[in-house]
Amino acid sequence: MFRFIVRRLLQLIPTLFGLSILLFIWLRRLPGGPETAILGERGTPEMRAEIRRNLGLDEPIMVQYFRFLRRMIRLDLGTSTATKRAVTTEFIERFPGTVELTVMAMVLAIGVGIPLGYLAARRRGRFLDHASVGGSLIGICIPVFFLAYVLKAIFAENLNWFPSSGRQDPTIGATRITNFFVLDGLMTREWDAAADAIWHLVLPGVALASIPLAIIVRITRASVLEVLNEDFVRTAEAKGLTENTVRRRHVLRNAMLPVVTSIGLLTGGLLSGAVLTETVFAFSGIGAFVADSISQRDYPVLMGFIMIIAVVYVLVNLLVDLSYSLIDPRVRVR
């Protein structure tokens, strides 16, 4: 297993190296150059020349690239042109909220989607099968922002069961350690703060989980149906193995590989920011912040966002590969 992990980690290095080259080229190909992106259209030639000297843009291209690479390794992503704060600081403050929201959404999607997809496959052609397929189709078709508005209007504003915005009630006065509000509440044993943070995650988590849930249900159902028709499943049933043993050891384990792949892709996509959901619930995550950066042409933030999300995708894919090796040990040999 250790050799498998090391081999996968070594394969990630060329990916990140190639991405750094693309980012460097993109930064140099901005309309008018990086100096125009920073100063705007009204910058004078003298101001642009000074910015070029400060950024080292008048030096040889290889010197610029290796300086850029060294800054990326040190997580020096520059300064936001909008907030005048370090991009790294902005991400440290906002990214934990998106992570918590993603975890809530994926826990709901996986916890409901896999059992429902399995039961739908086992009861193919019955009511549960038709209901799950129809429900998953509706879940994919309904826009996330519309579902978010409906949930907010019904459960937050009319019934007043859940909070309508934010990550936590500011009157609680919770202690901040990691900016993961739930984790901070558990670490400091401020149970009310942790419970309130979870309560704030319910409605945006349900809205964000709608599409991943629908996809997981359909992929699980299709994968289980395929495995149920395999000879080894019929052989296991003919040997008199219990239904629980056949389901756990033969059906679910062999049906999980495509499901794990989809879970990895969905998780990476949610971690890249749920702009609409965060906007509806005024949730201070990375998605809404990046959306504002696009409109403000805040290129340092966008560059840092691309690099960080690429690293997140790489790490998620590594976890998916490790899951493959645990589900099917033959993957390690390949």
Coordinates of N, CA and C in Angstrom, one line a residue, residues 54-134:
N54 N 8.4 46.4 -10.5 CA 8.1 45.8 -9.2 C 7.8 44.3 -9.3
L55 N 7.1 43.9 -10.4 CA 6.8 42.5 -10.6 C 7.9 41.7 -11.3
G56 N 8.9 42.4 -11.7 CA 10.0 41.7 -12.4 C 9.7 41.3 -13.8
L57 N 8.7 42.0 -14.4 CA 8.3 41.6 -15.8 C 9.3 42.0 -16.8
D58 N 10.3 42.8 -16.4 CA 11.3 43.2 -17.4 C 12.5 42.3 -17.4
E59 N 12.5 41.2 -16.6 CA 13.5 40.2 -16.6 C 13.3 39.1 -17.6
P60 N 14.3 38.2 -17.8 CA 14.1 37.1 -18.7 C 13.0 36.2 -18.3
I61 N 12.3 35.6 -19.3 CA 11.1 34.8 -19.1 C 11.3 33.7 -18.1
M62 N 12.5 33.0 -18.2 CA 12.8 31.8 -17.3 C 13.0 32.3 -15.9
V63 N 13.6 33.4 -15.7 CA 13.8 34.0 -14.4 C 12.4 34.3 -13.8
Q64 N 11.5 34.9 -14.6 CA 10.2 35.2 -14.1 C 9.4 33.9 -13.7
Y65 N 9.6 32.8 -14.5 CA 8.8 31.6 -14.2 C 9.3 31.0 -13.0
F66 N 10.6 30.9 -12.8 CA 11.1 30.2 -11.5 C 10.8 31.0 -10.3
R67 N 10.7 32.3 -10.4 CA 10.3 33.2 -9.3 C 8.8 32.9 -9.0
F68 N 8.0 32.8 -10.1 CA 6.6 32.5 -9.9 C 6.4 31.1 -9.3
L69 N 7.2 30.1 -9.7 CA 7.1 28.8 -9.2 C 7.5 28.8 -7.7
R70 N 8.5 29.5 -7.3 CA 8.9 29.6 -5.9 C 7.9 30.2 -5.1
R71 N 7.2 31.2 -5.6 CA 6.1 31.9 -4.8 C 4.9 30.9 -4.6
M72 N 4.6 30.1 -5.7 CA 3.5 29.1 -5.5 C 3.9 28.1 -4.5
I73 N 5.1 27.6 -4.4 CA 5.5 26.6 -3.5 C 5.4 27.2 -2.0
R74 N 5.7 28.5 -1.9 CA 5.6 29.1 -0.6 C 4.2 29.6 -0.3
L75 N 3.3 29.3 -1.2 CA 1.9 29.7 -1.0 C 1.7 31.3 -0.9
D76 N 2.7 31.9 -1.6 CA 2.6 33.4 -1.7 C 1.8 33.7 -3.0
L77 N 0.5 33.8 -2.9 CA -0.4 34.0 -4.1 C -0.6 35.5 -4.4
G78 N 0.1 36.4 -3.8 CA -0.1 37.8 -4.1 C -1.1 38.5 -3.2
T79 N -1.5 39.7 -3.6 CA -2.5 40.5 -2.9 C -3.7 40.8 -3.8
S80 N -4.8 40.6 -3.2 CA -6.1 40.9 -3.9 C -6.1 42.4 -4.2
T81 N -6.5 42.7 -5.5 CA -6.6 44.1 -5.9 C -7.9 44.7 -5.4
A82 N -8.8 43.9 -4.9 CA -10.1 44.5 -4.5 C -10.1 44.7 -3.0
T83 N -9.6 43.7 -2.2 CA -9.6 43.8 -0.7 C -8.3 44.3 -0.2
K84 N -7.2 44.3 -1.0 CA -5.9 44.7 -0.5 C -5.3 43.8 0.6
R85 N -5.8 42.6 0.6 CA -5.3 41.6 1.6 C -4.7 40.5 0.8
A86 N -3.8 39.7 1.6 CA -3.2 38.6 0.9 C -4.2 37.6 0.5
V87 N -4.0 37.0 -0.7 CA -4.9 36.0 -1.2 C -5.0 34.8 -0.4
T88 N -3.8 34.4 0.2 CA -3.8 33.2 1.0 C -4.7 33.4 2.3
T89 N -4.6 34.6 2.8 CA -5.4 34.9 4.0 C -6.9 34.9 3.7
E90 N -7.3 35.4 2.5 CA -8.7 35.3 2.1 C -9.2 33.9 2.0
F91 N -8.3 33.0 1.4 CA -8.7 31.6 1.2 C -8.8 30.9 2.6
I92 N -7.9 31.2 3.5 CA -7.9 30.5 4.8 C -9.1 30.9 5.5
E93 N -9.7 32.1 5.3 CA -10.9 32.5 6.0 C -12.1 32.0 5.4
R94 N -12.1 31.8 4.1 CA -13.4 31.4 3.4 C -13.5 30.0 3.0
F95 N -12.3 29.4 2.7 CA -12.4 28.0 2.2 C -13.0 27.0 3.2
P96 N -12.7 27.1 4.5 CA -13.3 26.2 5.4 C -14.8 26.1 5.3
G97 N -15.5 27.3 5.1 CA -16.9 27.3 4.9 C -17.4 26.4 3.8
T98 N -16.7 26.5 2.6 CA -17.0 25.7 1.5 C -16.8 24.2 1.8
V99 N -15.7 23.9 2.5 CA -15.4 22.5 2.9 C -16.5 22.0 3.7
E100 N -17.0 22.7 4.8 CA -18.1 22.2 5.6 C -19.3 22.0 4.8
L101 N -19.7 22.9 3.9 CA -20.9 22.8 3.1 C -20.8 21.6 2.2
T102 N -19.6 21.4 1.6 CA -19.4 20.2 0.7 C -19.5 18.9 1.5
V103 N -19.0 18.9 2.7 CA -19.1 17.7 3.5 C -20.5 17.4 3.9
M104 N -21.3 18.4 4.3 CA -22.7 18.2 4.6 C -23.4 17.7 3.4
A105 N -23.2 18.3 2.2 CA -23.9 17.9 1.0 C -23.6 16.5 0.6
M106 N -22.3 16.1 0.7 CA -21.9 14.8 0.2 C -22.3 13.7 1.2
V107 N -22.3 14.0 2.5 CA -22.8 13.1 3.5 C -24.3 12.7 3.2
L108 N -25.1 13.8 3.0 CA -26.5 13.5 2.6 C -26.6 12.8 1.3
A109 N -25.8 13.1 0.3 CA -26.0 12.5 -1.0 C -25.5 11.0 -0.9
I110 N -24.4 10.7 -0.2 CA -23.9 9.3 -0.2 C -24.8 8.5 0.8
G111 N -25.2 9.1 1.9 CA -26.0 8.4 2.9 C -27.3 8.0 2.4
V112 N -27.9 8.8 1.5 CA -29.2 8.4 0.9 C -29.1 7.8 -0.4
G113 N -28.1 8.3 -1.2 CA -28.0 7.8 -2.6 C -27.7 6.4 -2.8
I114 N -26.6 5.9 -2.1 CA -26.2 4.5 -2.3 C -27.2 3.5 -1.8
P115 N -27.8 3.6 -0.6 CA -28.8 2.7 -0.2 C -30.1 2.7 -1.1
L116 N -30.5 3.9 -1.6 CA -31.6 4.0 -2.4 C -31.3 3.4 -3.8
G117 N -30.1 3.7 -4.3 CA -29.8 3.1 -5.6 C -29.7 1.6 -5.6
Y118 N -29.2 1.0 -4.4 CA -29.1 -0.4 -4.3 C -30.5 -1.0 -4.2
L119 N -31.4 -0.4 -3.4 CA -32.7 -1.0 -3.2 C -33.5 -0.9 -4.5
A120 N -33.3 0.2 -5.3 CA -34.0 0.3 -6.6 C -33.6 -0.8 -7.5
A121 N -32.3 -1.1 -7.5 CA -31.8 -2.2 -8.4 C -32.3 -3.6 -7.9
R122 N -32.4 -3.8 -6.6 CA -32.9 -5.1 -6.1 C -34.4 -5.2 -6.4
R123 N -35.1 -4.1 -6.5 CA -36.6 -4.1 -6.7 C -36.9 -3.5 -8.1
R124 N -36.1 -4.0 -9.1 CA -36.3 -3.4 -10.4 C -37.7 -3.6 -11.0
G125 N -38.2 -2.6 -11.5 CA -39.6 -2.6 -12.1 C -40.7 -2.4 -11.1
R126 N -40.4 -2.3 -9.8 CA -41.4 -2.1 -8.8 C -41.5 -0.6 -8.5
F127 N -42.4 -0.3 -7.6 CA -42.7 1.1 -7.3 C -41.4 1.9 -6.8
L128 N -40.6 1.3 -5.9 CA -39.5 2.0 -5.4 C -38.5 2.3 -6.5
D129 N -38.3 1.4 -7.5 CA -37.4 1.6 -8.6 C -37.9 2.8 -9.4
H130 N -39.2 2.8 -9.8 CA -39.7 3.9 -10.6 C -39.7 5.2 -9.8
A131 N -40.0 5.2 -8.5 CA -39.9 6.4 -7.7 C -38.5 7.0 -7.6
S132 N -37.5 6.1 -7.4 CA -36.1 6.6 -7.3 C -35.6 7.1 -8.6
V133 N -35.9 6.5 -9.7 CA -35.5 6.9 -11.0 C -36.2 8.3 -11.4
G134 N -37.5 8.4 -11.1 CA -38.2 9.6 -11.4 C -37.7 10.7 -10.5

